[in-house]
Amino acid sequence: MLFPTVTAALPADSLAFALRHAADAIAVVIGGRNLDLALAALKVPAASRPAIQDLAYGALRRYGRGDFLLGQLLSRPLQEARIRGLLLAALYRLEARPEDAHTTVDQAVHASGGIAGGRYRPLTNGVLRNFLRQRDALLTALAEQQGAARWQHPDWWIDALRTAFPTAWQQALEAGNGHPPMTLRVNRRHGDAAAYLARLAAAGIGARQLDDNAIMLDKPQAVDRLPGFFDGHASVQDLGAQRAAALLDARDGMRVLDACAAPGGKTAHLLERADLDLLALDAAAERATRIDDNLRRLDLKAEVKVADCARLDRWWDGRPFDRILADVPCSASGVVRRHPDAKWLRRQEDVVSFATTQARIMDALWRALAPGGRMLYCTCSVFPEENAQQTAAFLRRHPDAGRIPLTDGSEELQLLPGPDHDGFFYALLEKRPA
């Protein structure tokens, strides 16, 4: 549920106000709901949102650590989820901003006054001051932990990555706990990355070029600061996601399907690279509007439909596609630094459920692919059940399917989260003529 807030006495520009609303959002996630929806539901001034979001995202990125610390500082579990959320947000800030410890404690106590009639004010004060007094001993105990307290992911997730990537699991987990990079895709119809990099420099925005069309910013920026953004000269898109268009290799005149297209980043990238007869599908009408919005900003054209891509009878006219991008629903385990609540909301059985849906989509889309055509299977997951195991099973089911080597000659590409990109998986499949 979303909690009513009583914050009339808290100035909207105060830390107490931000902590109070971050506590509500965190409490909603603890109750099993999505963080973005919780933040969107908050009735707060726009100027207050960045501080609230920073506290909520930071606390949830470090939830395993905060949960351990609260376990050491509380004599019994808290029943009031909003106070738990407030303490998690305050502990995050005490560690992130130790020079402001006095202010953080003071403002957290003020924020607690609007929860449950203020009866948790003494507890809030005591827990946070005890943390400051016992900090060294608590951090020593924390350093000896493994599992969620050490790696900030659920134990089952840690075990899955350790098994799948025995030499890289630690780096992947650490990357998943950090802040994501902000990467731009330069619209090649308006120039290349080198030219846009110069425009950024002229605007006082530090950045570095990654390839012909990708630029990583030194610091995240509001899009209205980006030169030509609203004229379609650049888009925000992770470097890993930008791999899709090149791997699919759609060329002028081809009939192309983007099967799970929202919010439209990959759709737009395909159209920036070639003149295509492109159909973009998404199952949710609200998400499909974001495809239209992106195409309108970039002055690109595609047919957009709302439909379940696996239900061919609802949308397919029987004309086969030369290329299909199957960017299927998945656990999103490769992008959790952008959605830190997902680490704690996902369950191991969800991966199995996603794998079942992915197989159903692949089998359906294969029927719509022309002989000699290619389908790029894509996820933003790091779990083999959704990736390599999924494509291997598909090839066993479809004797007319074969792998096409990727640009580096490999059969598939598994990107783990790192400094330059999120986690993605790609495999390119060709339909052999009968």
Short mmCIF file of C-alpha atoms in Angstrom, two decimals, residues 58 124 142 265 290 297 308:
data_model
loop_
_atom_site.label_atom_id
_atom_site.label_comp_id
_atom_site.label_asym_id
_atom_site.label_seq_id
_atom_site.Cartn_x
_atom_site.Cartn_y
_atom_site.Cartn_z
CA GLY A 58 20.94 4.65 -2.14
CA THR A 124 15.08 6.84 15.82
CA LEU A 142 30.05 -6.25 8.69
CA GLY A 265 15.32 3.08 -27.89
CA ARG A 290 6.64 6.13 -25.16
CA ARG A 297 11.38 13.57 -31.06
CA ASP A 308 1.10 -9.50 -27.23
#
